[in-house]
Amino acid sequence: MSVLITGAAGALAALVTQRLEGGEPLVGVDLRPMRAERPFPGDYIQLNRYSSRRMADVFRKYKPRLVIHLGVRAGFQRSMQDRYTNNVLGTRHLLQLCERYPVQRVVALSTYHVYGAHQHNAVGIREDAPLRASQIFPELADAVELDHTLTTFMWRQRQVSTIVLRPCNVIGPTLNNQISRLLRSQRSPRLLGFDPMLQFMHEDDAARAIALACQSNRWGVYNVAGEGTIPYEEAIRHAGGRPVPIPSFPAYVAVSLLWRLRLIFPQHLMDYFRYPTVIDDSSFRKELGFEPNHNTLETLASLRLSPPRRS
Amino acid sequence: MPGLIQRLVGPPISPETLAALKATSAVNSAGYDPWGLNPEYAAEATRYFSFLYRHWLRVETHGLENVPQGRVMLVPNHGGQLPLDGMMVGLAMALEASPPRVVRGMVERWFPSLPFVSTLFVRCGQVVGDPENCEALLRREQCIMVFPEGVRGSGKLWSERYRLQEFGSGFVRIALETRTPIVPVAIIGCEETYPAIYNAKTLAKLMDAPYLPVTPTWPLLGPLGALPLPVKVQLYFGKPILFSGDPDEPDEKTHARVEQVKSTLQGMIDEGLRARPRLKALDRLARWGRP
């Protein structure tokens, strides 16, 4: 009996494994090499893709009881096809293995982006809301289909207790995701005249929420968020950057040009800085007894603890 | 110069008022509620717009004491193209109610797509008119303002002023569901601030706006023509109406309740219009030539 963690070379996985260390033996898989400065506390296997045959061998050899699926590639620097192969097909393959070599529990990470940034969004989007993202931004189809793949598995394979988490923006000193990079930079672009409310969650809280989901026997889909909401402009200031307002028409053109050169985030993410996508995390708090330790201001200030990094 | 600004804009909002606004808003560590209300920002905006309230529209309030504490739904008549009516109710509740309160207006769904205005509205506590927002805010004991006429009311022409248009019925169901008292508010004056004589519907459609009014001065005189006429405004807050019953009752029953609110409000409007002091010159003109 062991615990399998995908995306094990990532910074969030490192925080989660720290919390699980000392219990059942841990097995990590990822497409990336493990960083020398944070060795994996257990066996680590580097794959070339999640749907490879070696993945099945990992299941045969280690017989995981619990699978923590963090190996989702949100890096928008990659092509849509690449993300689809990794996120959707890779996850399908992984879930088929979870069914075949029966695991007892699956903890999987989706994202709040699946709800989509829309001007009609009510504040406090609950888990049963429509996933509008793929409708508004076809580029996010892989994220929505990944979510559907996970929830379909959850409903059909009831012998596997599955919990799907849809967290808000997770940021922190060790994370190097899109939003952390954006807030860490000296000058952060914002859309002139728009200042939507955003939710941020500290990386430690996110890791704790995932660890909590591992221990719990609750199954279902849960939104996970931090303490509160904050306007984007103020978030930039608290993270130590300077907001640079850009009128929206040239901004959309510039972003799409820069995105072609893979210099900035893609155009479809711009709408998340225009309309609010505020999720309601009350079910997770109530049913799993979760309470974030860091408030929004501390969370944003924590970004200043680390210099901007290049990955 | 600062003295002049002080005189025009009015004194800063008192710390007690700010404290009261904060106390009822349930903000987080960053000073915002989930919808984006920031009481400090709202207080500052109140100060600047109070010029309009005190000196331009010279608002007078009646029956503010009828507004109960805790969750409440203000239901005013809508008219006058721009939402000055909602703004005046909001300013009255912030400046004259005791304790002062932030009014959470339910705004049109296309509002978030307007730059600057959307941010100003959100910081001052206005939210997209979605039933989920409304219920969640009432559960937080907020003071909601709904215009059941929607754009049918605000976009109506001069000839239809002070005649209530068709009411939506969602607000009554939410009031039943959350056991919220409804306070009808008759707004006299705002419907005359922009005497619209024509609605350029085709052009409005092109611009994705719900309506596009033409007044004797707008768009003829350009930005100057967009200035509201300095009509004296009276706000009448009625007695709260508390419905009890099944929130899933059939439509006919809800419609009867909606009609009750509507006719109460129309009665208040008519009374307010009758009580309005008439221009002496006009009376003299009417008497002119008679013995």
PDB file of C-alpha atoms in Angstrom, chain A residues 30-307:
ATOM      1  CA  ASP A  30       6.210  13.543 -13.308  1.00  0.00           C
ATOM      2  CA  LEU A  31       7.313  14.429 -16.803  1.00  0.00           C
ATOM      3  CA  ARG A  32       9.944  16.771 -15.399  1.00  0.00           C
ATOM      4  CA  PRO A  33      13.170  15.813 -13.656  1.00  0.00           C
ATOM      5  CA  MET A  34      13.126  16.173  -9.884  1.00  0.00           C
ATOM      6  CA  ARG A  35      14.888  19.284  -8.629  1.00  0.00           C
ATOM      7  CA  ALA A  36      18.128  18.574  -6.805  1.00  0.00           C
ATOM      8  CA  GLU A  37      17.347  21.026  -4.014  1.00  0.00           C
ATOM      9  CA  ARG A  38      14.175  19.243  -2.993  1.00  0.00           C
ATOM     10  CA  PRO A  39      14.581  15.482  -3.361  1.00  0.00           C
ATOM     11  CA  PHE A  40      11.402  13.416  -3.380  1.00  0.00           C
ATOM     12  CA  PRO A  41      10.868  11.576  -0.092  1.00  0.00           C
ATOM     13  CA  GLY A  42      10.296   8.191  -1.726  1.00  0.00           C
ATOM     14  CA  ASP A  43      10.652   6.568  -5.137  1.00  0.00           C
ATOM     15  CA  TYR A  44      10.536   8.980  -8.025  1.00  0.00           C
ATOM     16  CA  ILE A  45       9.878   7.959 -11.625  1.00  0.00           C
ATOM     17  CA  GLN A  46      10.200  10.345 -14.547  1.00  0.00           C
ATOM     18  CA  LEU A  47       7.858   9.501 -17.421  1.00  0.00           C
ATOM     19  CA  ASN A  48       7.755  10.873 -20.928  1.00  0.00           C
ATOM     20  CA  ARG A  49       3.951  11.091 -20.805  1.00  0.00           C
ATOM     21  CA  TYR A  50       1.204  10.098 -18.379  1.00  0.00           C
ATOM     22  CA  SER A  51      -0.354   7.719 -20.871  1.00  0.00           C
ATOM     23  CA  SER A  52       2.844   5.707 -21.277  1.00  0.00           C
ATOM     24  CA  ARG A  53       3.065   2.018 -20.490  1.00  0.00           C
ATOM     25  CA  ARG A  54       5.439   2.668 -17.657  1.00  0.00           C
ATOM     26  CA  MET A  55       2.576   4.334 -15.817  1.00  0.00           C
ATOM     27  CA  ALA A  56       0.776   0.965 -15.668  1.00  0.00           C
ATOM     28  CA  ASP A  57       3.920  -0.602 -14.344  1.00  0.00           C
ATOM     29  CA  VAL A  58       4.022   1.902 -11.523  1.00  0.00           C
ATOM     30  CA  PHE A  59       0.536   0.758 -10.520  1.00  0.00           C
ATOM     31  CA  ARG A  60       1.512  -2.932 -10.696  1.00  0.00           C
ATOM     32  CA  LYS A  61       4.652  -2.436  -8.685  1.00  0.00           C
ATOM     33  CA  TYR A  62       3.492  -0.064  -5.982  1.00  0.00           C
ATOM     34  CA  LYS A  63      -0.241  -0.875  -5.717  1.00  0.00           C
ATOM     35  CA  PRO A  64      -1.202   2.649  -4.582  1.00  0.00           C
ATOM     36  CA  ARG A  65      -4.096   2.995  -2.161  1.00  0.00           C
ATOM     37  CA  LEU A  66      -4.374   6.727  -2.700  1.00  0.00           C
ATOM     38  CA  VAL A  67      -3.683   8.671  -5.895  1.00  0.00           C
ATOM     39  CA  ILE A  68      -3.130  12.430  -5.695  1.00  0.00           C
ATOM     40  CA  HIS A  69      -3.418  13.825  -9.198  1.00  0.00           C
ATOM     41  CA  LEU A  70      -1.601  17.151  -9.396  1.00  0.00           C
ATOM     42  CA  GLY A  71       0.009  16.505 -12.763  1.00  0.00           C
ATOM     43  CA  VAL A  72      -2.041  18.968 -14.738  1.00  0.00           C
ATOM     44  CA  ARG A  73      -0.177  21.198 -17.079  1.00  0.00           C
ATOM     45  CA  ALA A  74      -1.548  24.712 -16.882  1.00  0.00           C
ATOM     46  CA  GLY A  75       1.533  26.157 -18.545  1.00  0.00           C
ATOM     47  CA  PHE A  76      -0.061  28.088 -21.355  1.00  0.00           C
ATOM     48  CA  GLN A  77       3.308  28.313 -23.063  1.00  0.00           C
ATOM     49  CA  ARG A  78       2.444  24.934 -24.484  1.00  0.00           C
ATOM     50  CA  SER A  79       0.194  24.265 -27.426  1.00  0.00           C
ATOM     51  CA  MET A  80      -3.446  23.407 -26.979  1.00  0.00           C
ATOM     52  CA  GLN A  81      -2.818  19.969 -28.402  1.00  0.00           C
ATOM     53  CA  ASP A  82      -0.018  19.318 -25.969  1.00  0.00           C
ATOM     54  CA  ARG A  83      -2.196  20.359 -23.059  1.00  0.00           C
ATOM     55  CA  TYR A  84      -5.041  18.198 -24.326  1.00  0.00           C
ATOM     56  CA  THR A  85      -2.788  15.147 -24.620  1.00  0.00           C
ATOM     57  CA  ASN A  86      -1.341  15.620 -21.185  1.00  0.00           C
ATOM     58  CA  ASN A  87      -4.327  16.855 -19.231  1.00  0.00           C
ATOM     59  CA  VAL A  88      -7.251  15.038 -20.792  1.00  0.00           C
ATOM     60  CA  LEU A  89      -5.780  11.865 -22.309  1.00  0.00           C
ATOM     61  CA  GLY A  90      -3.188  11.481 -19.577  1.00  0.00           C
ATOM     62  CA  THR A  91      -5.843  11.805 -16.879  1.00  0.00           C
ATOM     63  CA  ARG A  92      -8.151   9.344 -18.646  1.00  0.00           C
ATOM     64  CA  HIS A  93      -5.357   6.801 -18.744  1.00  0.00           C
ATOM     65  CA  LEU A  94      -4.520   7.392 -15.114  1.00  0.00           C
ATOM     66  CA  LEU A  95      -8.150   6.957 -14.063  1.00  0.00           C
ATOM     67  CA  GLN A  96      -8.458   3.741 -16.067  1.00  0.00           C
ATOM     68  CA  LEU A  97      -5.502   2.421 -14.113  1.00  0.00           C
ATOM     69  CA  CYS A  98      -7.080   3.558 -10.856  1.00  0.00           C
ATOM     70  CA  GLU A  99     -10.075   1.403 -11.757  1.00  0.00           C
ATOM     71  CA  ARG A 100      -8.083  -1.610 -12.937  1.00  0.00           C
ATOM     72  CA  TYR A 101      -5.580  -1.767 -10.073  1.00  0.00           C
ATOM     73  CA  PRO A 102      -8.131  -0.770  -7.567  1.00  0.00           C
ATOM     74  CA  VAL A 103      -7.169   2.280  -5.605  1.00  0.00           C
ATOM     75  CA  GLN A 104      -9.394   3.302  -2.724  1.00  0.00           C
ATOM     76  CA  ARG A 105      -9.222   7.025  -3.105  1.00  0.00           C
ATOM     77  CA  VAL A 106      -8.451   9.633  -5.747  1.00  0.00           C
ATOM     78  CA  VAL A 107      -7.774  13.289  -4.938  1.00  0.00           C
ATOM     79  CA  ALA A 108      -7.649  15.404  -8.100  1.00  0.00           C
ATOM     80  CA  LEU A 109      -7.069  19.048  -8.809  1.00  0.00           C
ATOM     81  CA  SER A 110      -9.189  21.004 -11.280  1.00  0.00           C
ATOM     82  CA  THR A 111      -9.373  24.817 -11.287  1.00  0.00           C
ATOM     83  CA  TYR A 112     -11.854  27.638 -10.759  1.00  0.00           C
ATOM     84  CA  HIS A 113     -11.121  28.766 -14.316  1.00  0.00           C
ATOM     85  CA  VAL A 114     -13.618  26.167 -15.564  1.00  0.00           C
ATOM     86  CA  TYR A 115     -16.513  28.432 -14.511  1.00  0.00           C
ATOM     87  CA  GLY A 116     -15.316  31.074 -16.951  1.00  0.00           C
ATOM     88  CA  ALA A 117     -15.074  34.854 -16.531  1.00  0.00           C
ATOM     89  CA  HIS A 118     -18.435  36.183 -17.648  1.00  0.00           C
ATOM     90  CA  GLN A 119     -20.127  39.514 -17.060  1.00  0.00           C
ATOM     91  CA  HIS A 120     -23.265  37.770 -15.772  1.00  0.00           C
ATOM     92  CA  ASN A 121     -21.397  35.813 -13.095  1.00  0.00           C
ATOM     93  CA  ALA A 122     -23.018  36.007  -9.689  1.00  0.00           C
ATOM     94  CA  VAL A 123     -20.651  36.250  -6.751  1.00  0.00           C
ATOM     95  CA  GLY A 124     -20.205  32.973  -4.913  1.00  0.00           C
ATOM     96  CA  ILE A 125     -20.305  30.443  -7.767  1.00  0.00           C
ATOM     97  CA  ARG A 126     -21.297  27.064  -6.384  1.00  0.00           C
ATOM     98  CA  GLU A 127     -20.045  23.679  -7.552  1.00  0.00           C
ATOM     99  CA  ASP A 128     -23.209  22.921  -9.525  1.00  0.00           C
ATOM    100  CA  ALA A 129     -22.869  26.025 -11.715  1.00  0.00           C
ATOM    101  CA  PRO A 130     -22.431  25.541 -15.468  1.00  0.00           C
ATOM    102  CA  LEU A 131     -18.825  25.324 -16.664  1.00  0.00           C
ATOM    103  CA  ARG A 132     -18.935  28.208 -19.089  1.00  0.00           C
ATOM    104  CA  ALA A 133     -15.206  28.469 -19.740  1.00  0.00           C
ATOM    105  CA  SER A 134     -15.092  26.312 -22.856  1.00  0.00           C
ATOM    106  CA  GLN A 135     -17.984  28.277 -24.332  1.00  0.00           C
ATOM    107  CA  ILE A 136     -16.329  31.644 -23.775  1.00  0.00           C
ATOM    108  CA  PHE A 137     -12.769  30.570 -24.440  1.00  0.00           C
ATOM    109  CA  PRO A 138     -12.331  27.467 -26.607  1.00  0.00           C
ATOM    110  CA  GLU A 139      -8.675  27.512 -25.531  1.00  0.00           C
ATOM    111  CA  LEU A 140      -9.759  26.364 -22.091  1.00  0.00           C
ATOM    112  CA  ALA A 141     -11.568  23.323 -23.484  1.00  0.00           C
ATOM    113  CA  ASP A 142      -8.912  21.025 -22.057  1.00  0.00           C
ATOM    114  CA  ALA A 143      -9.439  22.335 -18.526  1.00  0.00           C
ATOM    115  CA  VAL A 144     -13.204  21.848 -18.800  1.00  0.00           C
ATOM    116  CA  GLU A 145     -12.906  18.416 -20.355  1.00  0.00           C
ATOM    117  CA  LEU A 146     -10.430  17.399 -17.668  1.00  0.00           C
ATOM    118  CA  ASP A 147     -12.978  18.441 -15.058  1.00  0.00           C
ATOM    119  CA  HIS A 148     -15.695  16.452 -16.853  1.00  0.00           C
ATOM    120  CA  THR A 149     -13.405  13.422 -17.077  1.00  0.00           C
ATOM    121  CA  LEU A 150     -12.805  13.570 -13.335  1.00  0.00           C
ATOM    122  CA  THR A 151     -16.441  14.038 -12.351  1.00  0.00           C
ATOM    123  CA  THR A 152     -17.637  11.318 -14.736  1.00  0.00           C
ATOM    124  CA  PHE A 153     -15.147   8.927 -13.165  1.00  0.00           C
ATOM    125  CA  MET A 154     -16.298  10.032  -9.731  1.00  0.00           C
ATOM    126  CA  TRP A 155     -19.935   9.196 -10.516  1.00  0.00           C
ATOM    127  CA  ARG A 156     -19.385   5.991 -12.472  1.00  0.00           C
ATOM    128  CA  GLN A 157     -16.682   4.316 -10.403  1.00  0.00           C
ATOM    129  CA  ARG A 158     -18.335   4.625  -7.038  1.00  0.00           C
ATOM    130  CA  GLN A 159     -16.038   1.930  -5.541  1.00  0.00           C
ATOM    131  CA  VAL A 160     -13.258   4.532  -5.809  1.00  0.00           C
ATOM    132  CA  SER A 161     -13.890   7.418  -3.469  1.00  0.00           C
ATOM    133  CA  THR A 162     -13.018  10.453  -5.580  1.00  0.00           C
ATOM    134  CA  ILE A 163     -12.768  14.076  -4.554  1.00  0.00           C
ATOM    135  CA  VAL A 164     -12.258  16.844  -7.122  1.00  0.00           C
ATOM    136  CA  LEU A 165     -10.993  20.203  -5.893  1.00  0.00           C
ATOM    137  CA  ARG A 166     -11.496  23.424  -7.815  1.00  0.00           C
ATOM    138  CA  PRO A 167      -9.151  25.891  -6.137  1.00  0.00           C
ATOM    139  CA  CYS A 168      -8.956  29.634  -6.725  1.00  0.00           C
ATOM    140  CA  ASN A 169      -5.628  31.291  -7.621  1.00  0.00           C
ATOM    141  CA  VAL A 170      -2.948  29.572  -5.535  1.00  0.00           C
ATOM    142  CA  ILE A 171       0.106  31.742  -4.935  1.00  0.00           C
ATOM    143  CA  GLY A 172       3.113  31.608  -2.655  1.00  0.00           C
ATOM    144  CA  PRO A 173       6.859  32.041  -2.301  1.00  0.00           C
ATOM    145  CA  THR A 174       7.793  28.675  -3.822  1.00  0.00           C
ATOM    146  CA  LEU A 175       5.162  28.476  -6.574  1.00  0.00           C
ATOM    147  CA  ASN A 176       6.043  29.498 -10.085  1.00  0.00           C
ATOM    148  CA  ASN A 177       2.638  29.390 -11.752  1.00  0.00           C
ATOM    149  CA  GLN A 178       1.265  31.979 -14.156  1.00  0.00           C
ATOM    150  CA  ILE A 179      -0.474  34.170 -11.589  1.00  0.00           C
ATOM    151  CA  SER A 180       2.417  34.105  -9.108  1.00  0.00           C
ATOM    152  CA  ARG A 181       4.818  35.155 -11.854  1.00  0.00           C
ATOM    153  CA  LEU A 182       2.458  37.907 -12.951  1.00  0.00           C
ATOM    154  CA  LEU A 183       2.116  39.323  -9.439  1.00  0.00           C
ATOM    155  CA  ARG A 184       5.810  38.974  -8.708  1.00  0.00           C
ATOM    156  CA  SER A 185       6.894  41.114 -11.652  1.00  0.00           C
ATOM    157  CA  GLN A 186       7.733  44.780 -11.037  1.00  0.00           C
ATOM    158  CA  ARG A 187       5.045  46.065 -13.366  1.00  0.00           C
ATOM    159  CA  SER A 188       1.826  44.161 -13.793  1.00  0.00           C
ATOM    160  CA  PRO A 189      -0.560  45.064 -16.588  1.00  0.00           C
ATOM    161  CA  ARG A 190      -4.216  45.632 -15.746  1.00  0.00           C
ATOM    162  CA  LEU A 191      -7.136  46.632 -17.904  1.00  0.00           C
ATOM    163  CA  LEU A 192      -7.957  50.311 -17.676  1.00  0.00           C
ATOM    164  CA  GLY A 193     -11.391  50.829 -16.187  1.00  0.00           C
ATOM    165  CA  PHE A 194     -11.826  47.248 -14.987  1.00  0.00           C
ATOM    166  CA  ASP A 195     -10.861  45.956 -11.599  1.00  0.00           C
ATOM    167  CA  PRO A 196     -12.589  42.663 -10.810  1.00  0.00           C
ATOM    168  CA  MET A 197     -12.550  40.889  -7.481  1.00  0.00           C
ATOM    169  CA  LEU A 198     -10.157  37.938  -7.301  1.00  0.00           C
ATOM    170  CA  GLN A 199      -9.556  35.228  -4.722  1.00  0.00           C
ATOM    171  CA  PHE A 200      -6.105  34.143  -3.624  1.00  0.00           C
ATOM    172  CA  MET A 201      -5.020  31.210  -1.551  1.00  0.00           C
ATOM    173  CA  HIS A 202      -1.655  30.685   0.093  1.00  0.00           C
ATOM    174  CA  GLU A 203       0.322  27.656  -1.147  1.00  0.00           C
ATOM    175  CA  ASP A 204       0.492  26.260   2.401  1.00  0.00           C
ATOM    176  CA  ASP A 205      -3.278  26.475   2.709  1.00  0.00           C
ATOM    177  CA  ALA A 206      -3.704  24.788  -0.673  1.00  0.00           C
ATOM    178  CA  ALA A 207      -1.338  21.980   0.359  1.00  0.00           C
ATOM    179  CA  ARG A 208      -3.207  21.636   3.638  1.00  0.00           C
ATOM    180  CA  ALA A 209      -6.524  21.489   1.807  1.00  0.00           C
ATOM    181  CA  ILE A 210      -5.189  18.711  -0.437  1.00  0.00           C
ATOM    182  CA  ALA A 211      -3.798  16.803   2.557  1.00  0.00           C
ATOM    183  CA  LEU A 212      -7.159  17.224   4.292  1.00  0.00           C
ATOM    184  CA  ALA A 213      -8.916  15.833   1.236  1.00  0.00           C
ATOM    185  CA  CYS A 214      -6.560  12.822   1.352  1.00  0.00           C
ATOM    186  CA  GLN A 215      -7.451  12.027   4.954  1.00  0.00           C
ATOM    187  CA  SER A 216     -11.161  12.647   4.629  1.00  0.00           C
ATOM    188  CA  ASN A 217     -13.617  10.128   3.210  1.00  0.00           C
ATOM    189  CA  ARG A 218     -15.836  12.773   1.615  1.00  0.00           C
ATOM    190  CA  TRP A 219     -16.328  12.450  -2.118  1.00  0.00           C
ATOM    191  CA  GLY A 220     -17.617  15.036  -4.540  1.00  0.00           C
ATOM    192  CA  VAL A 221     -16.615  18.287  -6.190  1.00  0.00           C
ATOM    193  CA  TYR A 222     -15.504  21.128  -3.949  1.00  0.00           C
ATOM    194  CA  ASN A 223     -14.525  24.736  -4.526  1.00  0.00           C
ATOM    195  CA  VAL A 224     -11.527  25.691  -2.413  1.00  0.00           C
ATOM    196  CA  ALA A 225     -10.620  29.304  -1.653  1.00  0.00           C
ATOM    197  CA  GLY A 226      -8.729  31.474   0.773  1.00  0.00           C
ATOM    198  CA  GLU A 227      -9.965  34.054   3.236  1.00  0.00           C
ATOM    199  CA  GLY A 228     -11.486  36.714   1.015  1.00  0.00           C
ATOM    200  CA  THR A 229     -11.692  38.596  -2.235  1.00  0.00           C
ATOM    201  CA  ILE A 230      -9.630  41.583  -3.336  1.00  0.00           C
ATOM    202  CA  PRO A 231      -9.629  43.800  -6.447  1.00  0.00           C
ATOM    203  CA  TYR A 232      -6.882  42.933  -8.901  1.00  0.00           C
ATOM    204  CA  GLU A 233      -5.219  46.348  -8.731  1.00  0.00           C
ATOM    205  CA  GLU A 234      -4.954  46.209  -4.970  1.00  0.00           C
ATOM    206  CA  ALA A 235      -3.643  42.636  -5.179  1.00  0.00           C
ATOM    207  CA  ILE A 236      -0.783  43.864  -7.390  1.00  0.00           C
ATOM    208  CA  ARG A 237       0.056  46.609  -4.899  1.00  0.00           C
ATOM    209  CA  HIS A 238       0.030  44.254  -1.925  1.00  0.00           C
ATOM    210  CA  ALA A 239       2.270  41.843  -3.830  1.00  0.00           C
ATOM    211  CA  GLY A 240       4.756  44.698  -4.187  1.00  0.00           C
ATOM    212  CA  GLY A 241       4.293  45.440  -7.873  1.00  0.00           C
ATOM    213  CA  ARG A 242       3.095  48.466  -9.760  1.00  0.00           C
ATOM    214  CA  PRO A 243      -0.112  48.206 -11.746  1.00  0.00           C
ATOM    215  CA  VAL A 244       0.188  49.454 -15.314  1.00  0.00           C
ATOM    216  CA  PRO A 245      -3.253  50.320 -16.669  1.00  0.00           C
ATOM    217  CA  ILE A 246      -3.702  49.506 -20.348  1.00  0.00           C
ATOM    218  CA  PRO A 247      -6.804  50.529 -22.341  1.00  0.00           C
ATOM    219  CA  SER A 248      -8.601  47.339 -23.202  1.00  0.00           C
ATOM    220  CA  PHE A 249      -8.599  47.548 -27.008  1.00  0.00           C
ATOM    221  CA  PRO A 250      -4.828  47.836 -27.514  1.00  0.00           C
ATOM    222  CA  ALA A 251      -4.332  45.485 -24.582  1.00  0.00           C
ATOM    223  CA  TYR A 252      -6.207  42.679 -26.290  1.00  0.00           C
ATOM    224  CA  VAL A 253      -4.260  43.233 -29.513  1.00  0.00           C
ATOM    225  CA  ALA A 254      -0.911  43.483 -27.734  1.00  0.00           C
ATOM    226  CA  VAL A 255      -1.545  40.428 -25.626  1.00  0.00           C
ATOM    227  CA  SER A 256      -2.489  38.331 -28.616  1.00  0.00           C
ATOM    228  CA  LEU A 257       0.708  39.434 -30.393  1.00  0.00           C
ATOM    229  CA  LEU A 258       2.924  38.797 -27.378  1.00  0.00           C
ATOM    230  CA  TRP A 259       1.194  35.492 -26.836  1.00  0.00           C
ATOM    231  CA  ARG A 260       2.163  34.371 -30.338  1.00  0.00           C
ATOM    232  CA  LEU A 261       5.749  34.929 -29.265  1.00  0.00           C
ATOM    233  CA  ARG A 262       4.980  33.077 -26.023  1.00  0.00           C
ATOM    234  CA  LEU A 263       6.063  36.130 -24.046  1.00  0.00           C
ATOM    235  CA  ILE A 264       2.920  36.631 -22.008  1.00  0.00           C
ATOM    236  CA  PHE A 265      -0.246  34.807 -21.004  1.00  0.00           C
ATOM    237  CA  PRO A 266      -2.819  34.092 -23.716  1.00  0.00           C
ATOM    238  CA  GLN A 267      -5.545  36.517 -24.660  1.00  0.00           C
ATOM    239  CA  HIS A 268      -8.399  34.400 -23.315  1.00  0.00           C
ATOM    240  CA  LEU A 269      -7.072  34.782 -19.783  1.00  0.00           C
ATOM    241  CA  MET A 270      -7.523  38.562 -20.047  1.00  0.00           C
ATOM    242  CA  ASP A 271     -11.199  38.255 -19.269  1.00  0.00           C
ATOM    243  CA  TYR A 272     -10.329  36.955 -15.800  1.00  0.00           C
ATOM    244  CA  PHE A 273      -8.958  40.467 -15.204  1.00  0.00           C
ATOM    245  CA  ARG A 274     -12.129  42.037 -16.501  1.00  0.00           C
ATOM    246  CA  TYR A 275     -15.067  40.152 -14.965  1.00  0.00           C
ATOM    247  CA  PRO A 276     -15.149  38.531 -11.549  1.00  0.00           C
ATOM    248  CA  THR A 277     -15.172  34.751 -11.097  1.00  0.00           C
ATOM    249  CA  VAL A 278     -15.688  34.498  -7.361  1.00  0.00           C
ATOM    250  CA  ILE A 279     -16.342  30.975  -6.076  1.00  0.00           C
ATOM    251  CA  ASP A 280     -18.277  29.866  -2.992  1.00  0.00           C
ATOM    252  CA  ASP A 281     -16.150  27.525  -0.883  1.00  0.00           C
ATOM    253  CA  SER A 282     -18.592  27.083   1.989  1.00  0.00           C
ATOM    254  CA  SER A 283     -19.194  23.339   1.339  1.00  0.00           C
ATOM    255  CA  PHE A 284     -15.507  22.529   1.598  1.00  0.00           C
ATOM    256  CA  ARG A 285     -15.177  24.568   4.764  1.00  0.00           C
ATOM    257  CA  LYS A 286     -18.234  23.045   6.365  1.00  0.00           C
ATOM    258  CA  GLU A 287     -17.921  19.427   5.291  1.00  0.00           C
ATOM    259  CA  LEU A 288     -14.168  18.995   5.579  1.00  0.00           C
ATOM    260  CA  GLY A 289     -13.641  21.466   8.401  1.00  0.00           C
ATOM    261  CA  PHE A 290     -11.182  23.580   6.432  1.00  0.00           C
ATOM    262  CA  GLU A 291     -10.176  27.063   7.504  1.00  0.00           C
ATOM    263  CA  PRO A 292      -7.383  28.980   5.730  1.00  0.00           C
ATOM    264  CA  ASN A 293      -4.495  30.021   7.979  1.00  0.00           C
ATOM    265  CA  HIS A 294      -3.332  32.954   5.880  1.00  0.00           C
ATOM    266  CA  ASN A 295      -5.528  35.908   5.095  1.00  0.00           C
ATOM    267  CA  THR A 296      -5.512  37.558   1.680  1.00  0.00           C
ATOM    268  CA  LEU A 297      -3.046  40.305   2.568  1.00  0.00           C
ATOM    269  CA  GLU A 298      -0.521  37.891   4.116  1.00  0.00           C
ATOM    270  CA  THR A 299      -0.885  35.620   1.128  1.00  0.00           C
ATOM    271  CA  LEU A 300      -0.083  38.421  -1.308  1.00  0.00           C
ATOM    272  CA  ALA A 301       2.763  39.717   0.845  1.00  0.00           C
ATOM    273  CA  SER A 302       4.294  36.221   0.871  1.00  0.00           C
ATOM    274  CA  LEU A 303       5.121  36.612  -2.826  1.00  0.00           C
ATOM    275  CA  ARG A 304       7.735  39.179  -1.878  1.00  0.00           C
ATOM    276  CA  LEU A 305       9.643  36.538   0.094  1.00  0.00           C
ATOM    277  CA  SER A 306      11.071  35.123  -3.113  1.00  0.00           C
ATOM    278  CA  PRO A 307      12.740  36.780  -6.084  1.00  0.00           C
TER     279      PRO A 307
END
